[in-house]
C-alpha cells in the first residue's frame, strides 16, 4: 500500500517543523517521506530538539547505552510473526539438545559472566505465553514447580538480583495489569515493542502480524497504559518497514506520544528498522532503506519532543551509518553486550564499545553507560522503583542516575530478612517521614502523581454522560420518556424487583418527583419485608495505618507523599494499642485499611492482623481492600487465594469491599491512575468468598459517572452474589468532592445531589433484593438528616461508630469522624425506628 505525499506537502510540513510548530498526523506522514535536501533539513531540526532535551536533562552532549547480557529464557512462543527468527518449536530445541527453557543454572551463568565483564543489565527476552500453545512448555514448568512462564521469570529475576547484582529488564511480551504488578517488585524496568498500531497488518491474511494474538494493537496499547498506571519505567517502540503505510507509521508515533503524555512511564522509544531474515515468511521483503530510517527517527523525535529518549539499535545498520542515526535525533544506543549476541537479530553482531564510542565522539557526543532504568526514574525513586530493588539500583548509579564508571555489580538481598525490619534494628513497621512539602490543599507531587490532567479531562469528556440533561425528568417526558414509561418500570419492580430489565432499572434510577417518591416507598417496603424495622450498627474503630501512597487515585485526599507534612505511618504497637483502646470502649471490630506504601514489608498485612489478634483475641479484624490484597500478592509472590488463606489463618475475619469505586474500567481509569481493574476486584472478592472470608460491597458515585454506570455496577455485584453468596452488605458511598484532586483539577462534578443519593440507595435495595439483605448508609458522608432520608429509602444499617475515620475527613467531609452509640440511636429514633447493635456479620449483640 502507498500513501505517498506530494513534494509540496512535504515542504509545507517541513517549514512548520522548522518554525517549531506542533505537527499533526498528516504532516508527520508527509515528513516520513522526506528525502534529499528535505531530509537533511528535517534531521537538523530533529537534532536541535534532541540537544535541547539533553541540555534540560542536565547531561548536554551525552549519548547513553546499557551494558547488558541477553538472556533468552525461552524461544517458544504462541505467536506466528512473519519476520521472526527468534522463535522456535519444541522439536527444534530437542534436535539441538536443549530444554524448552534455560535452566536456573544457565541463566545465572550468563548473568554472572556478564557481571564479571562489567555488564549491568540482564535482558530477559522470551516468547509470549508459550505454555498456551505448546504442551512441552507447560510440562517443563510443571516439572520445575512453576504455574506459568511469568512465575518462572519472576523467580529468576530475584535470583539474578541476589546472586549477581545485575538489574533485570523484563521483556516477556503482552502482560496483564495483575502480572506487571507482580513483576514490578523484582525489576527496575520492563519493555515491549508496540511495533505498529496498524490493525490492517494484524487482521489481513498474509500480513506481518496475522495469526499472532499478542500483536493486536489494542492489546499492546493496553499494556503500555497499564505500565503507566503502575508507574513502571517502560521501554517500547516502533518497528519500521513491516508493510505499514506512512500514515500508519505516523499514527503509531502519535499513539506512543499519547501514552507518554498520559502517564510519563515510557522511558525510551526504540525506532527499529526491519531487516529481512532467511527462512521467514517475509524473507523476500526489502530491508528498510537508510533514508527512510533517518526520516522515521527524525519524525519520532519531533513528535515526541525533547524529553523523550529515542533509541536506535547500533547493530542493525553498518557502523558508519550510526553517524546518520545520531544526526537524525537519536540519544541512546540501547543495550550493547560484550558477551551475548542479539538473539532476535543473530546475524547482526554488536559493534565493539570502542568503535561505538569513537563514532559517537566523531559526532560530538560523549558515550556514557546507563542502567536499564533511565536516569530520570533513578533520581525520582518512588513510585517508579520498588524499595526492594532500590538498593540494587543505588549500588550501580551515580547521583545523576547514570552508571557509576567502572562499577562491577554484586548480589544483594532482595527480600527483607525473615525477621522483618526488627531483625536489623528497625522496630517500627514504617520508617519515620519528614514533614516538608505539602501545599495547603494538595500533596506536593499533585502535578505528576495522578498522570497528565489534560489526558484525564479528555477521557472524562469521552464518557457517556447520560447526565448532560441532568438525568431527564420522567414526568415532563424529556428525552421521549413519559409518565407511562416510569409507571411501567415501577410495576415491573413491584412484581420482580431483583430481576428488572436494564431499561426499567435505568428509568427508575433516573426518576424524579413523584416517581422517585414511589421508588423510595417501594424500597422501604422491601427493606421492611427483608430485615424488618430495626436499624443496625456496629461498635468499631477505623485504623488507617498509613496514608503514604503513590497509586494516584484522583478522588483521594487521604494519600500523601512520604515527605509531605500530613504523611504518617503507625507502628505495630500503635495499631495494637488502638485496637486495645477500642475493645475497652466496647468495640467488637477494627477496620484496618491504609495506603499502598511501597515500603511495606512483604509480611506487613499478616503482621498487622497478628498484632491485633495477639493483643485483643476477641476482636473481629475487618481489613484490607482488594487493592491492598493485590499489593500483598505482589510483595509476597503468593497467589490471591494463598494470600487470603494466610491472612485468614493470621486472624482476618472479613474484607471491606472498598476500592470498587465504579466497576467499569472506562470510569475507573478517569478516577484513578493505578488502582486495580474491574476484573481483578471481582477476582479478589470472589476468591475471598470461596475461601470463607465474607466481604462488604461498595460503590462510590457522583463524580464523572452517570446512572447507567450505577445500574451496571449493581448488576456486577448481583452476579457475584448469585455465585458466591459472600457479600454481607452493600454500602453506597457518595463522592466527597471538597479536597478531591479530581475536583480541584476541574474534572469531576461536586458530588451527588439529594436526588442521586435517594435513587442510588433505593435502587440498590430493589436491584439487590433477594441477594444482599443489608443496605448501609454512610453518616460520615451524609450527616444525620441525610442518613435518616436514606433509612426511609431502603437502607437498614448506619455502619459503625468508627471512633476515627481519616479518609472521609481528609476528603472534606463535614460530618465528623466518630459517633457515640447514643448518637446512632438518636438517628433511628428521629424516624421512629429501633436501633440495635450487631456484629460485623450481622448477628445481633
PDB file of N, CA, C and O in Angstrom, residues 160-185:
ATOM      1  N   UNK A 160      18.815 -13.490  39.979  1.00  0.00           N
ATOM      2  CA  UNK A 160      19.829 -12.651  39.324  1.00  0.00           C
ATOM      3  C   UNK A 160      20.176 -11.467  40.211  1.00  0.00           C
ATOM      4  O   UNK A 160      21.350 -11.104  40.365  1.00  0.00           O
ATOM      5  N   UNK A 161      19.174 -10.829  40.810  1.00  0.00           N
ATOM      6  CA  UNK A 161      19.429  -9.716  41.722  1.00  0.00           C
ATOM      7  C   UNK A 161      20.286 -10.150  42.904  1.00  0.00           C
ATOM      8  O   UNK A 161      21.256  -9.481  43.279  1.00  0.00           O
ATOM      9  N   UNK A 162      19.921 -11.267  43.494  1.00  0.00           N
ATOM     10  CA  UNK A 162      20.574 -11.696  44.723  1.00  0.00           C
ATOM     11  C   UNK A 162      21.952 -12.304  44.491  1.00  0.00           C
ATOM     12  O   UNK A 162      22.854 -12.153  45.322  1.00  0.00           O
ATOM     13  N   UNK A 163      22.132 -12.978  43.371  1.00  0.00           N
ATOM     14  CA  UNK A 163      23.364 -13.731  43.174  1.00  0.00           C
ATOM     15  C   UNK A 163      24.371 -13.047  42.261  1.00  0.00           C
ATOM     16  O   UNK A 163      25.548 -13.417  42.245  1.00  0.00           O
ATOM     17  N   UNK A 164      23.923 -12.065  41.482  1.00  0.00           N
ATOM     18  CA  UNK A 164      24.860 -11.384  40.587  1.00  0.00           C
ATOM     19  C   UNK A 164      24.835  -9.869  40.703  1.00  0.00           C
ATOM     20  O   UNK A 164      25.815  -9.205  40.362  1.00  0.00           O
ATOM     21  N   UNK A 165      23.717  -9.289  41.145  1.00  0.00           N
ATOM     22  CA  UNK A 165      23.613  -7.837  41.220  1.00  0.00           C
ATOM     23  C   UNK A 165      23.232  -7.169  39.924  1.00  0.00           C
ATOM     24  O   UNK A 165      23.013  -5.950  39.881  1.00  0.00           O
ATOM     25  N   UNK A 166      23.155  -7.927  38.804  1.00  0.00           N
ATOM     26  CA  UNK A 166      22.648  -7.339  37.567  1.00  0.00           C
ATOM     27  C   UNK A 166      21.192  -6.927  37.757  1.00  0.00           C
ATOM     28  O   UNK A 166      20.437  -7.561  38.501  1.00  0.00           O
ATOM     29  N   UNK A 167      20.799  -5.878  37.056  1.00  0.00           N
ATOM     30  CA  UNK A 167      19.419  -5.404  37.133  1.00  0.00           C
ATOM     31  C   UNK A 167      18.604  -6.046  36.019  1.00  0.00           C
ATOM     32  O   UNK A 167      18.893  -5.829  34.833  1.00  0.00           O
ATOM     33  N   UNK A 168      17.577  -6.809  36.350  1.00  0.00           N
ATOM     34  CA  UNK A 168      16.762  -7.429  35.306  1.00  0.00           C
ATOM     35  C   UNK A 168      15.931  -6.383  34.555  1.00  0.00           C
ATOM     36  O   UNK A 168      15.380  -5.457  35.164  1.00  0.00           O
ATOM     37  N   UNK A 169      15.865  -6.540  33.271  1.00  0.00           N
ATOM     38  CA  UNK A 169      14.903  -5.807  32.438  1.00  0.00           C
ATOM     39  C   UNK A 169      14.043  -6.875  31.790  1.00  0.00           C
ATOM     40  O   UNK A 169      14.549  -7.699  31.012  1.00  0.00           O
ATOM     41  N   UNK A 170      12.758  -6.891  32.122  1.00  0.00           N
ATOM     42  CA  UNK A 170      11.881  -7.984  31.718  1.00  0.00           C
ATOM     43  C   UNK A 170      11.133  -7.621  30.449  1.00  0.00           C
ATOM     44  O   UNK A 170      10.463  -6.587  30.383  1.00  0.00           O
ATOM     45  N   UNK A 171      11.221  -8.519  29.472  1.00  0.00           N
ATOM     46  CA  UNK A 171      10.665  -8.266  28.150  1.00  0.00           C
ATOM     47  C   UNK A 171       9.835  -9.473  27.700  1.00  0.00           C
ATOM     48  O   UNK A 171      10.124 -10.067  26.662  1.00  0.00           O
ATOM     49  N   UNK A 172       8.790  -9.850  28.493  1.00  0.00           N
ATOM     50  CA  UNK A 172       8.088 -11.096  28.179  1.00  0.00           C
ATOM     51  C   UNK A 172       6.867 -10.940  27.278  1.00  0.00           C
ATOM     52  O   UNK A 172       6.065 -11.868  27.172  1.00  0.00           O
ATOM     53  N   UNK A 173       6.724  -9.771  26.647  1.00  0.00           N
ATOM     54  CA  UNK A 173       5.602  -9.592  25.740  1.00  0.00           C
ATOM     55  C   UNK A 173       4.383  -9.046  26.442  1.00  0.00           C
ATOM     56  O   UNK A 173       4.470  -8.285  27.404  1.00  0.00           O
ATOM     57  N   UNK A 174       3.221  -9.441  25.942  1.00  0.00           N
ATOM     58  CA  UNK A 174       1.963  -8.927  26.475  1.00  0.00           C
ATOM     59  C   UNK A 174       1.761  -9.436  27.901  1.00  0.00           C
ATOM     60  O   UNK A 174       1.884 -10.626  28.183  1.00  0.00           O
ATOM     61  N   UNK A 175       1.450  -8.507  28.802  1.00  0.00           N
ATOM     62  CA  UNK A 175       1.180  -8.847  30.195  1.00  0.00           C
ATOM     63  C   UNK A 175      -0.084  -8.120  30.643  1.00  0.00           C
ATOM     64  O   UNK A 175      -0.415  -7.049  30.122  1.00  0.00           O
ATOM     65  N   UNK A 176      -0.766  -8.688  31.611  1.00  0.00           N
ATOM     66  CA  UNK A 176      -1.922  -8.029  32.204  1.00  0.00           C
ATOM     67  C   UNK A 176      -1.464  -7.072  33.300  1.00  0.00           C
ATOM     68  O   UNK A 176      -0.320  -7.116  33.754  1.00  0.00           O
ATOM     69  N   UNK A 177      -2.380  -6.217  33.741  1.00  0.00           N
ATOM     70  CA  UNK A 177      -2.109  -5.324  34.871  1.00  0.00           C
ATOM     71  C   UNK A 177      -1.655  -6.136  36.076  1.00  0.00           C
ATOM     72  O   UNK A 177      -0.686  -5.772  36.753  1.00  0.00           O
ATOM     73  N   UNK A 178      -2.355  -7.228  36.342  1.00  0.00           N
ATOM     74  CA  UNK A 178      -2.037  -8.051  37.502  1.00  0.00           C
ATOM     75  C   UNK A 178      -0.628  -8.632  37.394  1.00  0.00           C
ATOM     76  O   UNK A 178       0.123  -8.660  38.376  1.00  0.00           O
ATOM     77  N   UNK A 179      -0.261  -9.097  36.203  1.00  0.00           N
ATOM     78  CA  UNK A 179       1.052  -9.707  36.014  1.00  0.00           C
ATOM     79  C   UNK A 179       2.163  -8.678  36.163  1.00  0.00           C
ATOM     80  O   UNK A 179       3.199  -8.950  36.798  1.00  0.00           O
ATOM     81  N   UNK A 180       1.979  -7.494  35.608  1.00  0.00           N
ATOM     82  CA  UNK A 180       3.002  -6.464  35.766  1.00  0.00           C
ATOM     83  C   UNK A 180       3.113  -6.011  37.214  1.00  0.00           C
ATOM     84  O   UNK A 180       4.210  -5.724  37.708  1.00  0.00           O
ATOM     85  N   UNK A 181       1.991  -5.967  37.905  1.00  0.00           N
ATOM     86  CA  UNK A 181       2.016  -5.598  39.317  1.00  0.00           C
ATOM     87  C   UNK A 181       2.828  -6.602  40.135  1.00  0.00           C
ATOM     88  O   UNK A 181       3.556  -6.231  41.053  1.00  0.00           O
ATOM     89  N   UNK A 182       2.750  -7.878  39.778  1.00  0.00           N
ATOM     90  CA  UNK A 182       3.516  -8.913  40.483  1.00  0.00           C
ATOM     91  C   UNK A 182       5.000  -8.873  40.108  1.00  0.00           C
ATOM     92  O   UNK A 182       5.854  -9.272  40.901  1.00  0.00           O
ATOM     93  N   UNK A 183       5.301  -8.400  38.901  1.00  0.00           N
ATOM     94  CA  UNK A 183       6.698  -8.352  38.467  1.00  0.00           C
ATOM     95  C   UNK A 183       7.416  -7.083  38.909  1.00  0.00           C
ATOM     96  O   UNK A 183       8.646  -7.068  39.022  1.00  0.00           O
ATOM     97  N   UNK A 184       6.672  -6.018  39.181  1.00  0.00           N
ATOM     98  CA  UNK A 184       7.325  -4.743  39.494  1.00  0.00           C
ATOM     99  C   UNK A 184       8.313  -4.836  40.658  1.00  0.00           C
ATOM    100  O   UNK A 184       9.385  -4.222  40.605  1.00  0.00           O
ATOM    101  N   UNK A 185       8.021  -5.587  41.734  1.00  0.00           N
ATOM    102  CA  UNK A 185       8.989  -5.625  42.839  1.00  0.00           C
ATOM    103  C   UNK A 185      10.317  -6.298  42.514  1.00  0.00           C
ATOM    104  O   UNK A 185      11.236  -6.217  43.323  1.00  0.00           O
TER     105      UNK A 185
END
